[in-house]
Amino acid sequence: AIGMAVFLYAVNYVGLKPGIWSSGIMAVCAIGPMAVIILSPVFHPSLFHSGNLFPFKPLNGSWHSHASWMLMFKWMFVALWSAYSIESASTTIAEFKDPHRDAPKAMTAASIGGFIAYAVLPFIMLGIVGVTVLTQDASVAFLPAAQAIFGHVGGIIVSVMLITALLLGVQTTIIGSSRSMYQMTHDGQMIKQFGVINKFGVPVGSMLVDAAVTIAMLALFKNNVVNLIAASNVGYLIVWLLVLPAYVILRRTRPNAVRTFKLPGFFVPLAVVITVFNAFLLFAGGLQWDATPVATIHLFGHPFNLLIIPIGSAIMLLFVPFYFYRRLVQDKRPTL
């Protein structure tokens, strides 16, 4: 994982454009076969078995089971990482040639892609392979449809699709997190060192701290990827608990401000509902990940269990000293 990260950081070190172009190539390799699989029931109706969709009930339970709902909340907390990651398209909007024209296009395209990946594809795959196969390794789940469509090379195509999808996810995280810190530096919220760019226009300061946090997380969680995502998602969800109320406040306090793209009015109460939903998942779903300690450390002869929520919160709080140092020391301004 560290070797893969070093390779992708090296690609992004030489400029945003190579990073975006390499992401585009990986997207084609990942989305191309995926699109064919989604359309496979149209050309091979025998692949889709409607019986796999019924009875439609939670895994190992029923709609009336408290345990089933709690299990769904637990995994919905992790699923937010993928579903909300569509917003990563916005991290480079400030650097578009024409943000007013291109930003709505980028967000719309990302939203459509997310809907296909996280709604349409699972539904099609459920109809093709059923619950039992779908819950196995991804290479196993995609294999029946791929072999029926592509023949004996289906396994190779599935491997390429999954590997490039994995690399694309890492690449998106690298670009999104480093450019976000870079933009925050320009907004006066992070220390100036994170705004330093190299001759290729890449914020190397942001990339270095991003790499350091990544390696530290890998050292702590090792191959337990799901727990790593759950811990990271604590901070990610807290951000969403701030962003949507900020949107509501701006719509209420500045209703006549000039906006290139303005959502319909019903999105304001919808944002309130989603915020409540996110807060619920943070506690009802996120706290379930603390049931098992991630690791145990010994300080002064006493064992201390490391849990998901505290680790995620600690990572999130790393922002605070950077913020105060920028405001009080570098800018010599009041904190508010």
mmCIF file of C-alpha atoms in Angstrom:
data_model
loop_
_atom_site.group_PDB
_atom_site.id
_atom_site.type_symbol
_atom_site.label_atom_id
_atom_site.label_comp_id
_atom_site.label_asym_id
_atom_site.label_seq_id
_atom_site.Cartn_x
_atom_site.Cartn_y
_atom_site.Cartn_z
ATOM 1 C CA ALA A 1 0.000 0.000 0.000
ATOM 2 C CA ILE A 2 2.844 2.380 0.845
ATOM 3 C CA GLY A 3 4.547 1.553 -2.478
ATOM 4 C CA MET A 4 1.322 2.240 -4.359
ATOM 5 C CA ALA A 5 0.886 5.535 -2.494
ATOM 6 C CA VAL A 6 4.475 6.612 -3.242
ATOM 7 C CA PHE A 7 3.939 5.911 -6.953
ATOM 8 C CA LEU A 8 0.731 7.944 -7.089
ATOM 9 C CA TYR A 9 2.236 10.806 -5.067
ATOM 10 C CA ALA A 10 5.100 10.870 -7.582
ATOM 11 C CA VAL A 11 2.604 11.145 -10.452
ATOM 12 C CA ASN A 12 0.824 14.017 -8.729
ATOM 13 C CA TYR A 13 4.108 15.742 -7.850
ATOM 14 C CA VAL A 14 4.676 16.726 -11.487
ATOM 15 C CA GLY A 15 1.436 18.664 -11.816
ATOM 16 C CA LEU A 16 -2.320 18.607 -11.485
ATOM 17 C CA LYS A 17 -2.828 17.914 -15.186
ATOM 18 C CA PRO A 18 -0.876 14.589 -15.195
ATOM 19 C CA GLY A 19 -2.829 13.554 -12.117
ATOM 20 C CA ILE A 20 -6.148 14.373 -13.746
ATOM 21 C CA TRP A 21 -5.176 12.691 -17.032
ATOM 22 C CA SER A 22 -3.983 9.547 -15.258
ATOM 23 C CA SER A 23 -7.257 9.554 -13.322
ATOM 24 C CA GLY A 24 -9.110 9.767 -16.626
ATOM 25 C CA ILE A 25 -7.241 6.750 -18.006
ATOM 26 C CA MET A 26 -7.939 4.740 -14.862
ATOM 27 C CA ALA A 27 -11.591 5.796 -14.989
ATOM 28 C CA VAL A 28 -11.923 4.484 -18.548
ATOM 29 C CA CYS A 29 -10.327 1.153 -17.554
ATOM 30 C CA ALA A 30 -12.627 0.850 -14.538
ATOM 31 C CA ILE A 31 -15.873 2.282 -15.872
ATOM 32 C CA GLY A 32 -15.719 0.736 -19.359
ATOM 33 C CA PRO A 33 -16.122 -2.902 -18.280
ATOM 34 C CA MET A 34 -18.504 -1.796 -15.533
ATOM 35 C CA ALA A 35 -20.756 -0.116 -18.103
ATOM 36 C CA VAL A 36 -20.762 -3.262 -20.239
ATOM 37 C CA ILE A 37 -21.757 -5.346 -17.206
ATOM 38 C CA ILE A 38 -24.561 -2.919 -16.359
ATOM 39 C CA LEU A 39 -25.910 -3.211 -19.907
ATOM 40 C CA SER A 40 -25.380 -6.980 -20.089
ATOM 41 C CA PRO A 41 -29.001 -7.909 -19.189
ATOM 42 C CA VAL A 42 -30.155 -5.913 -22.229
ATOM 43 C CA PHE A 43 -28.110 -8.096 -24.606
ATOM 44 C CA HIS A 44 -28.124 -11.271 -22.487
ATOM 45 C CA PRO A 45 -31.503 -11.329 -20.667
ATOM 46 C CA SER A 46 -30.744 -14.802 -19.366
ATOM 47 C CA LEU A 47 -28.045 -13.322 -17.113
ATOM 48 C CA PHE A 48 -30.567 -11.407 -15.011
ATOM 49 C CA HIS A 49 -32.609 -13.461 -12.551
ATOM 50 C CA SER A 50 -35.461 -11.482 -11.032
ATOM 51 C CA GLY A 51 -35.831 -14.171 -8.377
ATOM 52 C CA ASN A 52 -32.567 -12.937 -6.829
ATOM 53 C CA LEU A 53 -34.351 -9.712 -5.868
ATOM 54 C CA PHE A 54 -37.050 -11.426 -3.793
ATOM 55 C CA PRO A 55 -37.709 -11.641 -0.977
ATOM 56 C CA PHE A 56 -36.193 -8.177 -0.540
ATOM 57 C CA LYS A 57 -35.080 -8.142 3.088
ATOM 58 C CA PRO A 58 -32.016 -7.270 5.171
ATOM 59 C CA LEU A 59 -29.219 -9.822 5.244
ATOM 60 C CA ASN A 60 -29.691 -12.374 8.053
ATOM 61 C CA GLY A 61 -32.794 -10.670 9.414
ATOM 62 C CA SER A 62 -36.074 -8.922 8.719
ATOM 63 C CA TRP A 63 -37.427 -5.387 8.436
ATOM 64 C CA HIS A 64 -38.822 -5.773 11.958
ATOM 65 C CA SER A 65 -35.521 -6.782 13.528
ATOM 66 C CA HIS A 66 -33.685 -4.225 15.652
ATOM 67 C CA ALA A 67 -30.407 -6.045 14.994
ATOM 68 C CA SER A 68 -30.942 -5.797 11.223
ATOM 69 C CA TRP A 69 -31.493 -2.049 11.365
ATOM 70 C CA MET A 70 -28.465 -1.525 13.598
ATOM 71 C CA LEU A 71 -26.337 -3.579 11.186
ATOM 72 C CA MET A 72 -27.572 -1.420 8.292
ATOM 73 C CA PHE A 73 -26.787 1.781 10.208
ATOM 74 C CA LYS A 74 -23.294 0.473 10.967
ATOM 75 C CA TRP A 75 -22.495 -0.141 7.310
ATOM 76 C CA MET A 76 -24.333 2.950 6.072
ATOM 77 C CA PHE A 77 -21.892 4.947 8.207
ATOM 78 C CA VAL A 78 -19.026 3.454 6.165
ATOM 79 C CA ALA A 79 -20.955 3.681 2.878
ATOM 80 C CA LEU A 80 -21.152 7.463 3.313
ATOM 81 C CA TRP A 81 -17.446 7.538 2.456
ATOM 82 C CA SER A 82 -18.247 6.404 -1.073
ATOM 83 C CA ALA A 83 -21.632 8.023 -1.606
ATOM 84 C CA TYR A 84 -20.595 11.509 -0.457
ATOM 85 C CA SER A 85 -17.203 11.330 -2.152
ATOM 86 C CA ILE A 86 -18.859 12.678 -5.290
ATOM 87 C CA GLU A 87 -18.149 16.103 -3.792
ATOM 88 C CA SER A 88 -14.428 15.515 -4.439
ATOM 89 C CA ALA A 89 -15.067 16.919 -7.914
ATOM 90 C CA SER A 90 -15.417 20.306 -6.203
ATOM 91 C CA THR A 91 -11.904 20.309 -4.718
ATOM 92 C CA THR A 92 -10.351 21.612 -7.947
ATOM 93 C CA ILE A 93 -13.203 23.899 -9.024
ATOM 94 C CA ALA A 94 -11.274 27.011 -7.952
ATOM 95 C CA GLU A 95 -8.556 26.047 -10.444
ATOM 96 C CA PHE A 96 -10.839 25.536 -13.450
ATOM 97 C CA LYS A 97 -10.310 27.850 -16.428
ATOM 98 C CA ASP A 98 -13.986 28.849 -16.240
ATOM 99 C CA PRO A 99 -15.400 27.761 -12.860
ATOM 100 C CA HIS A 100 -18.784 29.423 -13.422
ATOM 101 C CA ARG A 101 -19.409 27.354 -16.531
ATOM 102 C CA ASP A 102 -17.573 24.131 -15.707
ATOM 103 C CA ALA A 103 -18.369 23.619 -12.008
ATOM 104 C CA PRO A 104 -22.072 22.698 -12.519
ATOM 105 C CA LYS A 105 -21.036 20.341 -15.336
ATOM 106 C CA ALA A 106 -18.410 18.651 -13.172
ATOM 107 C CA MET A 107 -20.756 18.181 -10.209
ATOM 108 C CA THR A 108 -23.562 16.906 -12.438
ATOM 109 C CA ALA A 109 -21.276 14.393 -14.157
ATOM 110 C CA ALA A 110 -19.915 13.222 -10.804
ATOM 111 C CA SER A 111 -23.435 12.827 -9.408
ATOM 112 C CA ILE A 112 -24.557 10.757 -12.391
ATOM 113 C CA GLY A 113 -21.459 8.577 -12.074
ATOM 114 C CA GLY A 114 -22.090 8.085 -8.362
ATOM 115 C CA PHE A 115 -25.721 7.132 -8.937
ATOM 116 C CA ILE A 116 -24.709 4.531 -11.524
ATOM 117 C CA ALA A 117 -21.911 3.099 -9.365
ATOM 118 C CA TYR A 118 -23.759 2.957 -6.049
ATOM 119 C CA ALA A 119 -27.388 2.419 -7.090
ATOM 120 C CA VAL A 120 -27.699 0.956 -10.592
ATOM 121 C CA LEU A 121 -24.657 -1.343 -10.508
ATOM 122 C CA PRO A 122 -25.492 -3.068 -7.183
ATOM 123 C CA PHE A 123 -29.075 -3.645 -8.378
ATOM 124 C CA ILE A 124 -27.892 -5.215 -11.655
ATOM 125 C CA MET A 125 -25.270 -7.314 -9.878
ATOM 126 C CA LEU A 126 -27.834 -8.521 -7.343
ATOM 127 C CA GLY A 127 -30.054 -9.699 -10.192
ATOM 128 C CA ILE A 128 -27.154 -11.435 -11.967
ATOM 129 C CA VAL A 129 -25.334 -13.239 -9.133
ATOM 130 C CA GLY A 130 -27.630 -13.017 -6.071
ATOM 131 C CA VAL A 131 -26.870 -12.138 -2.469
ATOM 132 C CA THR A 132 -24.561 -15.059 -1.666
ATOM 133 C CA VAL A 133 -22.093 -14.367 -4.473
ATOM 134 C CA LEU A 134 -22.423 -10.588 -4.167
ATOM 135 C CA THR A 135 -21.190 -10.707 -0.566
ATOM 136 C CA GLN A 136 -17.997 -12.506 -1.603
ATOM 137 C CA ASP A 137 -14.811 -10.974 -2.975
ATOM 138 C CA ALA A 138 -15.434 -8.467 -5.755
ATOM 139 C CA SER A 139 -13.420 -10.505 -8.266
ATOM 140 C CA VAL A 140 -15.757 -13.447 -7.607
ATOM 141 C CA ALA A 141 -18.935 -11.361 -7.746
ATOM 142 C CA PHE A 142 -18.141 -9.777 -11.118
ATOM 143 C CA LEU A 143 -16.733 -12.930 -12.701
ATOM 144 C CA PRO A 144 -19.957 -14.684 -13.892
ATOM 145 C CA ALA A 145 -21.195 -11.663 -15.837
ATOM 146 C CA ALA A 146 -17.715 -10.863 -17.176
ATOM 147 C CA GLN A 147 -17.129 -14.399 -18.438
ATOM 148 C CA ALA A 148 -20.567 -14.536 -20.059
ATOM 149 C CA ILE A 149 -19.829 -11.296 -21.917
ATOM 150 C CA PHE A 150 -16.072 -11.375 -22.536
ATOM 151 C CA GLY A 151 -15.429 -15.123 -22.568
ATOM 152 C CA HIS A 152 -12.247 -16.621 -21.147
ATOM 153 C CA VAL A 153 -10.581 -13.186 -20.800
ATOM 154 C CA GLY A 154 -13.362 -12.073 -18.447
ATOM 155 C CA GLY A 155 -11.229 -12.789 -15.381
ATOM 156 C CA ILE A 156 -8.403 -10.589 -16.677
ATOM 157 C CA ILE A 157 -10.823 -7.784 -17.512
ATOM 158 C CA VAL A 158 -12.366 -7.950 -14.024
ATOM 159 C CA SER A 159 -8.895 -7.814 -12.442
ATOM 160 C CA VAL A 160 -7.925 -4.756 -14.489
ATOM 161 C CA MET A 161 -11.265 -3.094 -13.682
ATOM 162 C CA LEU A 162 -10.926 -3.633 -9.919
ATOM 163 C CA ILE A 163 -7.240 -2.664 -9.730
ATOM 164 C CA THR A 164 -7.753 0.557 -11.670
ATOM 165 C CA ALA A 165 -10.852 1.351 -9.604
ATOM 166 C CA LEU A 166 -8.750 0.944 -6.449
ATOM 167 C CA LEU A 167 -5.971 3.154 -7.829
ATOM 168 C CA LEU A 168 -8.538 5.721 -8.949
ATOM 169 C CA GLY A 169 -9.954 5.872 -5.435
ATOM 170 C CA VAL A 170 -6.510 6.505 -3.971
ATOM 171 C CA GLN A 171 -5.710 9.057 -6.662
ATOM 172 C CA THR A 172 -8.948 10.925 -5.987
ATOM 173 C CA THR A 173 -8.152 11.032 -2.282
ATOM 174 C CA ILE A 174 -4.640 12.373 -2.888
ATOM 175 C CA ILE A 175 -5.823 15.130 -5.229
ATOM 176 C CA GLY A 176 -8.853 16.031 -3.138
ATOM 177 C CA SER A 177 -7.137 16.223 0.250
ATOM 178 C CA SER A 178 -3.993 18.027 -0.899
ATOM 179 C CA ARG A 179 -5.878 20.576 -3.007
ATOM 180 C CA SER A 180 -8.366 21.161 -0.187
ATOM 181 C CA MET A 181 -5.569 22.019 2.257
ATOM 182 C CA TYR A 182 -3.978 24.189 -0.410
ATOM 183 C CA GLN A 183 -7.239 26.095 -0.879
ATOM 184 C CA MET A 184 -7.703 26.417 2.883
ATOM 185 C CA THR A 185 -4.274 28.034 3.050
ATOM 186 C CA HIS A 186 -5.430 30.697 0.599
ATOM 187 C CA ASP A 187 -8.544 31.205 2.720
ATOM 188 C CA GLY A 188 -6.397 31.859 5.805
ATOM 189 C CA GLN A 189 -7.410 28.672 7.626
ATOM 190 C CA MET A 190 -4.197 26.601 7.396
ATOM 191 C CA ILE A 191 -0.515 27.439 7.878
ATOM 192 C CA LYS A 192 1.209 29.046 4.930
ATOM 193 C CA GLN A 193 3.587 26.106 4.469
ATOM 194 C CA PHE A 194 0.670 24.069 3.086
ATOM 195 C CA GLY A 195 0.274 26.629 0.317
ATOM 196 C CA VAL A 196 3.821 26.269 -0.990
ATOM 197 C CA ILE A 197 3.851 25.028 -4.575
ATOM 198 C CA ASN A 198 6.661 23.519 -6.630
ATOM 199 C CA LYS A 199 7.619 24.462 -10.197
ATOM 200 C CA PHE A 200 4.748 22.324 -11.488
ATOM 201 C CA GLY A 201 2.176 24.252 -9.452
ATOM 202 C CA VAL A 202 1.617 21.386 -7.005
ATOM 203 C CA PRO A 203 1.147 22.152 -3.260
ATOM 204 C CA VAL A 204 4.023 20.015 -1.988
ATOM 205 C CA GLY A 205 3.446 21.033 1.632
ATOM 206 C CA SER A 206 -0.101 19.694 1.547
ATOM 207 C CA MET A 207 1.030 16.536 -0.214
ATOM 208 C CA LEU A 208 3.756 15.855 2.368
ATOM 209 C CA VAL A 209 1.439 16.125 5.365
ATOM 210 C CA ASP A 210 -1.149 14.103 3.445
ATOM 211 C CA ALA A 211 1.434 11.362 2.842
ATOM 212 C CA ALA A 212 2.528 11.438 6.486
ATOM 213 C CA VAL A 213 -1.031 10.944 7.745
ATOM 214 C CA THR A 214 -1.588 8.156 5.189
ATOM 215 C CA ILE A 215 1.542 6.252 6.255
ATOM 216 C CA ALA A 216 0.692 6.732 9.945
ATOM 217 C CA MET A 217 -2.812 5.340 9.372
ATOM 218 C CA LEU A 218 -1.409 2.362 7.464
ATOM 219 C CA ALA A 219 1.059 1.664 10.267
ATOM 220 C CA LEU A 220 -1.743 1.758 12.835
ATOM 221 C CA PHE A 221 -4.441 -0.209 11.002
ATOM 222 C CA LYS A 222 -2.184 -2.359 8.793
ATOM 223 C CA ASN A 223 -4.432 -4.503 6.544
ATOM 224 C CA ASN A 224 -7.668 -3.725 8.391
ATOM 225 C CA VAL A 225 -8.915 -1.412 5.662
ATOM 226 C CA VAL A 226 -12.531 -1.228 6.824
ATOM 227 C CA ASN A 227 -11.542 0.074 10.266
ATOM 228 C CA LEU A 228 -9.221 2.591 8.605
ATOM 229 C CA ILE A 229 -12.105 3.890 6.495
ATOM 230 C CA ALA A 230 -14.420 3.971 9.512
ATOM 231 C CA ALA A 231 -11.928 6.061 11.498
ATOM 232 C CA SER A 232 -11.333 8.419 8.586
ATOM 233 C CA ASN A 233 -15.069 8.725 8.070
ATOM 234 C CA VAL A 234 -15.528 10.256 11.530
ATOM 235 C CA GLY A 235 -13.860 13.464 10.391
ATOM 236 C CA TYR A 236 -15.476 13.260 6.973
ATOM 237 C CA LEU A 237 -18.949 13.042 8.479
ATOM 238 C CA ILE A 238 -18.248 15.877 10.913
ATOM 239 C CA VAL A 239 -17.425 18.053 7.899
ATOM 240 C CA TRP A 240 -20.800 17.182 6.397
ATOM 241 C CA LEU A 241 -22.455 18.143 9.684
ATOM 242 C CA LEU A 242 -20.948 21.607 9.160
ATOM 243 C CA VAL A 243 -21.243 22.071 5.395
ATOM 244 C CA LEU A 244 -24.988 21.558 4.998
ATOM 245 C CA PRO A 245 -25.997 23.886 7.875
ATOM 246 C CA ALA A 246 -23.601 26.460 6.366
ATOM 247 C CA TYR A 247 -25.489 26.123 3.075
ATOM 248 C CA VAL A 248 -28.803 26.694 4.886
ATOM 249 C CA ILE A 249 -27.412 29.742 6.718
ATOM 250 C CA LEU A 250 -26.090 31.283 3.494
ATOM 251 C CA ARG A 251 -29.421 30.784 1.741
ATOM 252 C CA ARG A 252 -31.225 32.421 4.656
ATOM 253 C CA THR A 253 -28.852 35.301 5.361
ATOM 254 C CA ARG A 254 -27.852 36.090 1.754
ATOM 255 C CA PRO A 255 -30.854 35.134 -0.385
ATOM 256 C CA ASN A 256 -30.057 37.682 -3.091
ATOM 257 C CA ALA A 257 -26.331 37.013 -3.427
ATOM 258 C CA VAL A 258 -25.108 36.433 -6.964
ATOM 259 C CA ARG A 259 -24.894 32.709 -7.635
ATOM 260 C CA THR A 260 -23.860 31.094 -10.894
ATOM 261 C CA PHE A 261 -25.813 27.994 -9.975
ATOM 262 C CA LYS A 262 -28.680 28.045 -7.474
ATOM 263 C CA LEU A 263 -30.536 24.975 -6.272
ATOM 264 C CA PRO A 264 -34.349 25.085 -5.956
ATOM 265 C CA GLY A 265 -35.781 26.216 -2.640
ATOM 266 C CA PHE A 266 -36.793 22.741 -1.438
ATOM 267 C CA PHE A 267 -33.097 21.855 -1.069
ATOM 268 C CA VAL A 268 -32.960 24.025 2.073
ATOM 269 C CA PRO A 269 -35.289 21.829 4.183
ATOM 270 C CA LEU A 270 -33.772 18.768 2.488
ATOM 271 C CA ALA A 271 -30.344 19.864 3.757
ATOM 272 C CA VAL A 272 -31.760 20.024 7.295
ATOM 273 C CA VAL A 273 -33.171 16.491 6.986
ATOM 274 C CA ILE A 274 -29.869 15.129 5.627
ATOM 275 C CA THR A 275 -27.951 16.823 8.459
ATOM 276 C CA VAL A 276 -30.150 15.124 11.064
ATOM 277 C CA PHE A 277 -29.705 11.826 9.207
ATOM 278 C CA ASN A 278 -25.913 12.237 9.180
ATOM 279 C CA ALA A 279 -25.831 13.035 12.898
ATOM 280 C CA PHE A 280 -27.908 9.947 13.583
ATOM 281 C CA LEU A 281 -25.560 7.728 11.558
ATOM 282 C CA LEU A 282 -22.520 9.174 13.335
ATOM 283 C CA PHE A 283 -23.846 7.945 16.679
ATOM 284 C CA ALA A 284 -26.070 4.981 15.773
ATOM 285 C CA GLY A 285 -23.659 3.643 13.162
ATOM 286 C CA GLY A 286 -20.256 5.055 14.044
ATOM 287 C CA LEU A 287 -20.285 4.038 17.706
ATOM 288 C CA GLN A 288 -20.840 0.418 16.720
ATOM 289 C CA TRP A 289 -17.343 0.373 15.242
ATOM 290 C CA ASP A 290 -15.973 1.046 18.722
ATOM 291 C CA ALA A 291 -17.237 -2.320 19.921
ATOM 292 C CA THR A 292 -13.859 -3.903 19.126
ATOM 293 C CA PRO A 293 -10.579 -2.093 19.869
ATOM 294 C CA VAL A 294 -8.443 -1.316 16.842
ATOM 295 C CA ALA A 295 -5.262 -1.851 18.839
ATOM 296 C CA THR A 296 -3.975 -1.837 22.392
ATOM 297 C CA ILE A 297 -1.049 0.293 23.531
ATOM 298 C CA HIS A 298 0.706 0.268 26.902
ATOM 299 C CA LEU A 299 1.517 3.546 28.636
ATOM 300 C CA PHE A 300 3.243 3.504 32.009
ATOM 301 C CA GLY A 301 2.432 -0.176 32.322
ATOM 302 C CA HIS A 302 -1.317 0.234 31.701
ATOM 303 C CA PRO A 303 -3.106 -1.015 28.561
ATOM 304 C CA PHE A 304 -5.222 1.463 26.598
ATOM 305 C CA ASN A 305 -7.583 0.404 23.845
ATOM 306 C CA LEU A 306 -7.556 2.469 20.660
ATOM 307 C CA LEU A 307 -11.077 2.890 19.270
ATOM 308 C CA ILE A 308 -12.456 4.115 15.964
ATOM 309 C CA ILE A 309 -14.299 7.244 17.137
ATOM 310 C CA PRO A 310 -11.435 8.612 19.300
ATOM 311 C CA ILE A 311 -8.882 7.990 16.528
ATOM 312 C CA GLY A 312 -11.078 9.686 13.924
ATOM 313 C CA SER A 313 -11.755 12.605 16.267
ATOM 314 C CA ALA A 314 -8.049 13.006 17.045
ATOM 315 C CA ILE A 315 -7.229 13.179 13.330
ATOM 316 C CA MET A 316 -9.939 15.780 12.872
ATOM 317 C CA LEU A 317 -8.630 17.872 15.797
ATOM 318 C CA LEU A 318 -5.178 18.069 14.203
ATOM 319 C CA PHE A 319 -6.630 20.975 12.238
ATOM 320 C CA VAL A 320 -7.099 23.129 15.360
ATOM 321 C CA PRO A 321 -3.449 23.942 16.219
ATOM 322 C CA PHE A 322 -2.697 24.677 12.543
ATOM 323 C CA TYR A 323 -5.636 27.082 12.432
ATOM 324 C CA PHE A 324 -4.666 28.960 15.568
ATOM 325 C CA TYR A 325 -1.002 29.139 14.549
ATOM 326 C CA ARG A 326 -2.008 30.668 11.208
ATOM 327 C CA ARG A 327 -4.359 33.207 12.753
ATOM 328 C CA LEU A 328 -2.350 34.201 15.818
ATOM 329 C CA VAL A 329 1.277 33.791 14.749
ATOM 330 C CA GLN A 330 1.490 34.020 10.960
ATOM 331 C CA ASP A 331 -1.351 36.508 10.348
ATOM 332 C CA LYS A 332 -1.398 38.117 13.822
ATOM 333 C CA ARG A 333 -5.185 38.371 13.682
ATOM 334 C CA PRO A 334 -7.891 37.667 16.260
ATOM 335 C CA THR A 335 -9.241 34.115 16.093
ATOM 336 C CA LEU A 336 -12.762 35.231 15.184
#
